[in-house]
Coordinates of C-alpha atoms and ligand atoms in Angstrom, one line a residue:
M565 CA 96.0 154.4 24.0
A566 CA 97.6 157.0 21.5
L567 CA 97.1 155.8 18.0
P568 CA 98.1 159.1 16.1
G569 CA 98.4 157.8 12.5
Q570 CA 96.2 154.8 12.8
S571 CA 93.9 155.0 9.9
A572 CA 90.5 156.5 11.0
R573 CA 88.7 153.8 9.0
S574 CA 90.5 150.9 10.7
L575 CA 90.2 152.3 14.2
Q576 CA 86.5 153.1 13.9
A577 CA 85.8 149.8 12.4
A578 CA 87.7 148.1 15.2
Q579 CA 85.9 150.1 18.0
A580 CA 82.4 149.5 16.4
S581 CA 80.3 146.8 18.1
P582 CA 81.1 143.4 17.1
S583 CA 78.4 141.2 15.5
S584 CA 77.5 139.5 18.7
S585 CA 76.7 141.7 21.6
S586 CA 79.4 142.2 24.4
V587 CA 77.2 144.3 26.9
D588 CA 76.5 141.6 29.1
G589 CA 78.8 138.9 27.8
L590 CA 82.4 138.4 27.4
E591 CA 84.4 141.5 26.6
L592 CA 86.0 140.3 23.5
A593 CA 83.0 138.3 22.2
G594 CA 82.9 138.4 18.3
R595 CA 86.4 139.9 18.1
H596 CA 88.9 138.2 15.7
I597 CA 92.6 138.5 16.8
L598 CA 95.5 137.6 14.7
L599 CA 98.2 136.8 17.1
G600 CA 101.9 137.2 15.8
V601 CA 104.5 135.4 17.7
T602 CA 108.2 136.2 17.2
G603 CA 111.4 134.5 18.3
G604 CA 112.0 135.6 21.8
V605 CA 111.9 133.6 25.1
A606 CA 108.6 135.3 26.0
A607 CA 107.0 133.4 23.4
Y608 CA 105.9 130.9 26.1
K609 CA 103.9 133.7 27.6
A610 CA 102.0 133.9 24.1
A611 CA 100.6 130.5 24.9
E612 CA 98.8 131.8 28.1
L613 CA 97.9 135.0 26.2
T614 CA 96.1 133.0 23.6
R615 CA 94.3 131.2 26.2
Q616 CA 93.1 134.4 28.1
L617 CA 92.0 136.1 24.8
I618 CA 89.9 133.2 24.2
K619 CA 88.6 133.2 27.6
A620 CA 87.6 136.9 27.1
G621 CA 85.6 135.7 24.1
A622 CA 87.9 136.4 21.2
T623 CA 88.6 134.1 18.3
V624 CA 92.4 133.7 18.0
R625 CA 94.5 132.7 14.9
V626 CA 98.2 132.4 15.4
A627 CA 100.9 133.2 12.9
M628 CA 104.5 132.6 14.1
T629 CA 108.0 133.3 12.8
E630 CA 110.3 130.4 12.1
A631 CA 112.4 131.5 15.2
A632 CA 109.3 131.6 17.5
T633 CA 108.9 127.9 16.5
R634 CA 112.2 127.3 18.3
F635 CA 110.8 128.4 21.5
V636 CA 107.2 126.9 21.4
A637 CA 105.9 124.5 19.0
P638 CA 103.0 125.5 16.7
A639 CA 101.0 122.6 18.1
T640 CA 100.7 124.4 21.5
F641 CA 99.0 127.2 19.9
Q642 CA 97.0 125.0 17.5
A643 CA 95.7 123.2 20.7
L644 CA 95.0 126.4 22.7
S645 CA 93.4 128.3 19.8
G646 CA 91.5 125.4 18.1
Q647 CA 92.8 126.7 14.8
A648 CA 95.5 125.9 12.4
V649 CA 98.7 127.9 13.1
F650 CA 100.6 129.4 10.1
V651 CA 104.4 129.9 9.9
D652 CA 105.1 129.5 6.0
A653 CA 104.1 132.0 3.4
W654 CA 104.0 129.1 1.0
D655 CA 101.6 127.2 3.2
E656 CA 99.4 124.9 0.9
R657 CA 96.6 124.6 3.2
V658 CA 95.5 127.9 1.8
P659 CA 93.9 127.1 -1.5
N660 CA 95.0 130.5 -3.4
L661 CA 98.4 130.4 -1.7
M662 CA 97.8 133.8 -0.2
P663 CA 97.8 133.2 3.5
H664 CA 98.9 136.8 4.1
I665 CA 95.6 138.0 2.6
E666 CA 93.4 135.4 3.9
L667 CA 94.6 135.6 7.5
S668 CA 94.6 139.3 7.7
R669 CA 91.3 140.0 6.2
E670 CA 89.3 138.3 8.9
A671 CA 91.1 140.1 11.7
D672 CA 89.7 142.9 13.7
A673 CA 93.2 143.6 15.2
M674 CA 96.6 142.1 14.8
L675 CA 98.8 141.7 18.0
V676 CA 102.3 140.8 17.8
A677 CA 103.5 139.5 21.2
P678 CA 106.3 139.0 21.9
A679 CA 107.8 141.4 19.3
T680 CA 111.6 141.1 18.9
A681 CA 113.8 144.1 18.2
D682 CA 114.4 142.6 14.9
F683 CA 110.7 142.3 14.1
L684 CA 110.2 145.9 15.2
A685 CA 112.8 147.0 12.8
K686 CA 111.3 144.9 10.0
V687 CA 107.9 146.6 10.6
V688 CA 109.3 150.0 10.5
Q689 CA 111.1 149.3 7.2
G690 CA 108.1 147.7 5.6
R691 CA 109.9 144.4 5.0
A692 CA 107.9 141.3 4.1
D693 CA 110.4 138.4 3.9
D694 CA 108.3 135.9 5.9
L695 CA 104.6 135.2 6.5
L696 CA 104.1 137.3 9.6
S697 CA 105.9 140.3 8.4
T698 CA 103.9 140.1 5.1
L699 CA 100.8 139.8 7.2
V700 CA 101.7 143.1 9.0
L701 CA 102.4 144.9 5.6
A702 CA 99.3 143.4 4.1
R703 CA 96.8 144.0 7.1
D704 CA 93.7 146.0 6.9
C705 CA 93.2 146.3 10.6
P706 CA 95.0 148.0 13.5
L707 CA 98.2 146.6 14.8
L708 CA 99.4 146.3 18.4
V709 CA 102.8 145.1 19.2
A710 CA 104.2 144.0 22.7
P711 CA 108.0 144.3 22.5
A712 CA 110.1 141.8 24.5
M713 CA 114.0 141.9 24.4
N714 CA 117.1 142.3 26.6
R715 CA 117.3 145.9 28.2
Q716 CA 120.3 146.7 26.3
M717 CA 118.5 145.9 23.1
W718 CA 115.6 148.0 24.1
D719 CA 117.7 151.0 25.2
N720 CA 119.7 150.9 21.9
P721 CA 119.1 154.2 20.0
A722 CA 118.2 152.1 17.0
T723 CA 115.4 150.4 18.8
Q724 CA 114.3 153.6 20.3
R725 CA 114.1 155.2 16.8
N726 CA 112.1 152.3 15.6
V727 CA 109.6 152.5 18.4
A728 CA 109.3 156.2 18.0
Q729 CA 108.5 155.4 14.3
L730 CA 105.9 152.8 15.1
A731 CA 104.1 155.1 17.2
A732 CA 104.2 157.8 14.6
D733 CA 102.8 155.2 12.2
G734 CA 99.8 154.7 14.4
I735 CA 101.0 151.4 15.7
A736 CA 100.2 150.7 19.4
V737 CA 103.3 149.8 21.4
L738 CA 102.2 148.1 24.5
G739 CA 105.0 148.1 27.2
P740 CA 107.7 146.8 27.8
D741 CA 107.7 146.2 31.4
E742 CA 110.6 146.7 33.8
G743 CA 112.0 143.9 35.8
V744 CA 114.3 140.8 35.9
Q745 CA 114.9 139.3 32.5
A746 CA 115.6 135.9 31.3
C747 CA 119.3 136.6 30.9
G748 CA 119.5 137.7 34.7
E749 CA 119.8 141.3 34.0
T750 CA 117.3 143.9 35.4
G751 CA 115.5 146.8 33.3
F752 CA 113.0 147.6 30.6
G753 CA 112.3 144.9 28.0
R754 CA 110.1 142.3 29.7
M755 CA 107.0 141.6 27.7
L756 CA 103.8 142.8 29.6
E757 CA 102.0 140.0 31.3
P758 CA 99.4 138.2 29.3
E759 CA 96.5 139.5 31.6
V760 CA 97.8 143.1 31.2
L761 CA 97.8 142.6 27.3
V762 CA 94.3 141.3 27.4
E763 CA 93.3 144.5 29.3
E764 CA 95.1 146.6 26.7
V765 CA 93.2 144.7 23.7
I766 CA 90.0 145.2 25.6
A767 CA 90.8 148.9 26.0
F768 CA 91.7 149.1 22.5
F769 CA 88.3 148.0 21.5
T770 CA 86.5 150.4 23.8
P771 CA 85.3 153.6 22.4
K772 CA 87.1 156.6 24.3
V773 CA 83.9 158.3 25.5
L774 CA 85.8 159.6 28.6
A775 CA 88.9 160.6 26.8
G776 CA 90.7 163.6 28.6
K777 CA 88.4 163.2 31.7
K778 CA 89.7 162.8 35.3
V779 CA 87.5 160.2 37.1
L780 CA 87.8 159.8 40.8
L781 CA 86.3 156.9 42.6
T782 CA 85.9 155.4 46.2
A783 CA 85.5 151.6 46.5
G784 CA 85.4 148.8 49.2
P785 CA 84.5 149.0 52.8
T786 CA 86.3 151.2 55.5
F787 CA 87.7 149.8 58.8
E788 CA 87.1 151.8 61.9
A789 CA 89.6 150.8 64.5
I790 CA 88.3 149.9 68.1
D791 CA 91.7 149.0 69.4
P792 CA 94.8 147.7 67.6
V793 CA 93.3 144.4 66.6
R794 CA 89.6 145.0 66.3
G795 CA 87.5 147.3 64.2
I796 CA 84.1 148.1 62.6
T797 CA 83.7 147.1 59.1
N798 CA 81.3 145.7 56.3
L799 CA 80.9 143.2 53.7
S800 CA 81.6 145.4 50.7
S801 CA 83.8 143.4 48.3
G802 CA 84.8 146.5 46.4
R803 CA 84.1 144.7 43.1
M804 CA 81.6 147.1 41.7
G805 CA 84.0 150.1 42.4
Y806 CA 87.0 148.3 40.8
A807 CA 84.9 147.3 37.7
L808 CA 83.9 151.0 37.4
A809 CA 87.4 152.2 37.7
R810 CA 88.5 149.5 35.0
A811 CA 85.6 150.6 32.8
A812 CA 86.4 154.3 33.1
R813 CA 90.1 153.8 32.3
Q814 CA 89.0 151.7 29.3
A815 CA 86.9 154.4 28.2
G816 CA 89.9 156.7 28.1
A817 CA 89.7 158.5 31.4
E818 CA 92.5 159.2 33.8
V819 CA 91.5 157.4 36.8
T820 CA 92.2 157.5 40.5
L821 CA 90.7 155.0 42.8
V822 CA 90.7 155.5 46.6
S823 CA 90.2 152.2 48.0
G824 CA 89.4 150.8 51.5
P825 CA 90.8 147.4 52.4
T826 CA 90.0 144.7 49.7
G827 CA 92.0 141.9 48.4
L828 CA 91.5 143.0 44.8
P829 CA 94.2 143.7 42.3
C830 CA 94.5 147.3 41.1
P831 CA 93.0 147.7 37.6
V832 CA 95.5 148.0 34.8
G833 CA 96.4 151.8 34.2
V834 CA 94.4 153.0 37.4
A835 CA 96.3 155.0 40.2
R836 CA 95.2 153.6 43.5
I837 CA 95.4 155.3 46.8
D838 CA 94.9 152.8 49.7
V839 CA 93.3 153.9 52.9
T840 CA 91.6 152.2 55.8
S841 CA 89.3 154.5 57.8
A842 CA 86.5 156.8 56.6
L843 CA 88.6 159.9 57.8
E844 CA 91.6 158.6 55.7
M845 CA 89.4 158.2 52.7
H846 CA 87.9 161.9 53.1
G847 CA 91.5 163.0 53.4
A848 CA 92.4 161.2 50.3
V849 CA 89.4 162.2 48.3
L850 CA 88.8 166.0 48.9
P851 CA 92.1 167.2 47.3
Q852 CA 91.7 165.0 44.4
A853 CA 88.1 166.0 43.9
V854 CA 88.9 169.6 43.2
D855 CA 90.1 169.1 39.5
A856 CA 88.2 165.8 39.0
D857 CA 85.4 165.8 36.2
V858 CA 83.6 163.0 37.6
F859 CA 83.4 161.4 41.2
I860 CA 81.8 158.1 41.7
A861 CA 81.3 157.2 45.3
V862 CA 81.0 153.4 45.6
A863 CA 82.6 152.8 48.9
A864 CA 80.6 151.4 51.7
V865 CA 81.8 154.1 54.1
A866 CA 81.1 153.4 57.8
D867 CA 78.7 156.0 59.0
Y868 CA 80.2 156.0 62.5
R869 CA 83.6 155.3 64.1
P870 CA 84.6 154.6 67.7
A871 CA 84.8 158.0 69.4
A872 CA 88.3 157.0 71.2
P873 CA 89.9 154.0 69.7
E874 CA 92.2 152.3 72.3
T875 CA 95.9 152.2 71.7
R876 CA 96.1 149.0 73.6
K877 CA 94.2 145.8 73.3
I878 CA 90.8 146.0 75.3
K879 CA 90.7 143.2 77.8
K880 CA 87.5 141.4 78.9
T881 CA 88.1 142.4 82.4
A882 CA 88.6 146.0 81.6
A883 CA 84.9 146.0 80.2
G884 CA 83.8 145.1 83.7
G885 CA 81.2 142.4 83.2
E886 CA 79.0 140.7 80.7
A887 CA 78.2 143.8 78.7
M888 CA 80.0 146.8 77.2
S889 CA 79.2 149.7 75.1
L890 CA 81.1 151.6 72.6
A891 CA 80.9 155.3 72.0
L892 CA 80.5 156.1 68.4
V893 CA 80.9 159.4 66.5
R894 CA 79.7 160.3 63.0
N895 CA 82.1 160.1 60.1
P896 CA 82.0 162.8 57.5
D897 CA 79.9 162.1 54.4
I898 CA 82.5 162.1 51.7
L899 CA 80.1 162.3 48.8
S900 CA 78.1 165.2 50.2
D901 CA 81.4 167.2 50.8
V902 CA 82.4 166.5 47.3
A903 CA 79.1 167.4 45.9
A904 CA 79.1 170.7 47.9
L905 CA 82.3 172.0 46.5
P906 CA 82.1 175.3 44.6
R907 CA 82.7 173.6 41.3
P908 CA 81.8 170.0 42.0
P909 CA 82.7 167.2 39.6
Y910 CA 79.6 165.2 38.1
C911 CA 78.9 163.2 41.2
V912 CA 77.5 159.6 41.3
G913 CA 76.3 158.0 44.5
F914 CA 75.4 154.5 45.3
A915 CA 72.4 153.3 47.4
A916 CA 72.4 149.7 48.5
E917 CA 69.1 149.2 50.5
S918 CA 67.3 146.2 52.0
H919 CA 63.9 147.6 51.2
D920 CA 62.0 150.6 49.7
L921 CA 64.9 151.1 47.2
A922 CA 63.3 153.7 44.9
Q923 CA 62.1 155.9 47.9
Y924 CA 65.5 155.9 49.7
A925 CA 67.7 156.1 46.3
E926 CA 65.6 159.1 45.2
S927 CA 65.7 161.0 48.6
K928 CA 69.5 160.4 48.7
R929 CA 69.8 161.9 45.2
I930 CA 68.0 165.1 46.3
K931 CA 69.6 165.3 49.8
K932 CA 73.1 164.9 48.6
N933 CA 72.4 167.0 45.4
L934 CA 73.6 164.4 43.0
P935 CA 72.7 164.0 39.3
L936 CA 72.8 160.3 39.3
V937 CA 72.3 157.6 42.0
V938 CA 72.8 153.8 41.3
G939 CA 70.5 151.9 43.4
N940 CA 70.3 148.2 44.3
L941 CA 68.6 145.9 46.7
I942 CA 71.2 144.3 49.0
A943 CA 69.5 140.7 48.3
D944 CA 70.3 141.2 44.6
G945 CA 74.1 141.3 45.0
F946 CA 76.3 142.8 47.6
G947 CA 79.8 141.4 47.6
G948 CA 79.3 139.2 44.5
D949 CA 80.1 139.2 40.8
S950 CA 76.6 140.2 39.7
N951 CA 73.9 142.6 40.8
R952 CA 70.7 144.3 39.6
V953 CA 70.7 147.9 39.6
I954 CA 68.4 150.9 38.9
L955 CA 69.6 154.2 37.8
F956 CA 67.9 157.2 39.3
D957 CA 68.3 160.6 37.8
A958 CA 66.3 163.8 37.3
A959 CA 64.2 162.0 34.5
G960 CA 63.2 159.1 36.7
A961 CA 64.2 155.5 37.4
H962 CA 66.2 153.4 34.7
P963 CA 66.5 149.6 35.5
L964 CA 69.6 148.1 33.7
D965 CA 69.2 144.9 32.1
T966 CA 72.7 143.9 32.6
T967 CA 73.6 142.0 35.8
R968 CA 77.3 141.4 35.6
K969 CA 79.2 144.0 37.3
D970 CA 81.6 144.5 34.4
G971 CA 78.5 145.1 32.2
I972 CA 76.8 147.3 34.8
A973 CA 80.1 149.4 35.0
R974 CA 80.2 150.0 31.3
A975 CA 76.5 151.0 31.2
I976 CA 77.2 153.5 34.0
V977 CA 80.3 154.9 32.2
A978 CA 78.2 155.3 29.1
R979 CA 75.5 157.2 31.0
V980 CA 78.0 159.5 32.7
A981 CA 79.7 160.2 29.3
A982 CA 76.3 160.9 27.9
A983 CA 75.6 163.3 30.7
L984 CA 79.0 165.0 30.4
A985 CA 78.6 165.5 26.7
S986 CA 75.2 167.1 26.9
Ligands
C5P903 O1 73.8 158.0 53.0 P1 74.4 156.7 52.4 O2 75.6 156.2 53.4 O3 73.3 155.7 52.2 O4 74.9 157.0 50.9 C1 75.6 156.1 50.3 C2 76.4 156.9 49.1 O5 77.1 157.9 49.9 C3 77.4 156.0 48.5 O6 77.7 156.6 47.3 C4 78.7 156.3 49.5 O7 79.8 155.8 48.8 C5 78.5 157.5 49.9 N1 79.0 157.9 51.2 C6 80.2 158.6 51.4 N2 80.6 158.9 52.6 C7 79.9 158.5 53.7 C8 78.7 157.7 53.6 C9 78.4 157.4 52.3 O8 80.8 159.1 50.5 N3 80.4 158.8 54.9

């Protein structure tokens, strides 16, 4: 996220670790978010946004404009956030009558969602004629805004000028999205969905250790067709690869994910190429690998594929009896081929083993010529949300004490970034 003019002090302070550790816990644990809600119909989505920010571990305080209360009652936000909601600059619940100072000082970041065209204009001008605009002006923390308005209002040169000025002032402008609007028109102006905004807030707090780097990953299983309705596959869920793609993007990388068949949604901001078979995965990866800085091969690629897949469904009778056999041929090793490029990216391999993990992982590292292998015992987590892994590099074996896949992903990203930096 580009924050050209954001004060270095605010940004650094915001990206510093929160008081409580989030390495293995919730990603916004210990973060205080001041959520500003302005008067647009997307205000109803701010209720869900509040819930999701809290679910991610944040403490959320809500301040609304008078117009926002016409769309959603403050009581909704109070119930969801568990905190008093502020609308009035003269609110007597604040003993010194300075809610604009009180509320902004405890915040690690301020997010205005939805932000109307009028509110953006006010921020650009530095006006402070209600509590929320005063909070923006008096804040001592980074500001993120999620515009939401009719497409014509968004396209208006006045709004476009204001948005350019906000960016120049170091304010993060998130979205808007394109699509059908409440007014029935279609175009740019929809507020980003709450889950996307939460991802952006998490990314905002993540130090950009992979800024400017291109990261390529494979994830999921492959599916090797036997006939039009059958195939050989495996139980890989794709979760670890997707978590790594997400962590790399949050760390500032440009991420391409070549994915076998999974039911997982594409992580926000990640370019995904969908493939089915190992050969397709190989064909999608190699051209991308040439200019990648990092290649992380997480996919559980089938080692063999049927030598001659049938174009028509195989019938029991055709097999001729109680048994049948299937001729298989070796698939190319994608990771080995990338590692053997004349100028290979920093390559990370995975080794999921049922036994003798250290021995197999280390021999894979040497054989495939990899600087880093992530090893795990299948019994410790294949297909689930958690895992227990050991990193193997030239210096030896390093067990990770984190077990959630998002925590493991962040730890691997940190190690890769450190390796690239040295
Ligand atoms: O040799 P093995 O399959 O155990 O190695 C696992 C590692 O190699 C994983 O990182 C996997 O993604 C990668 N791999 C690959 N292409 C293959 C087989 C494995 O990229 N055909």
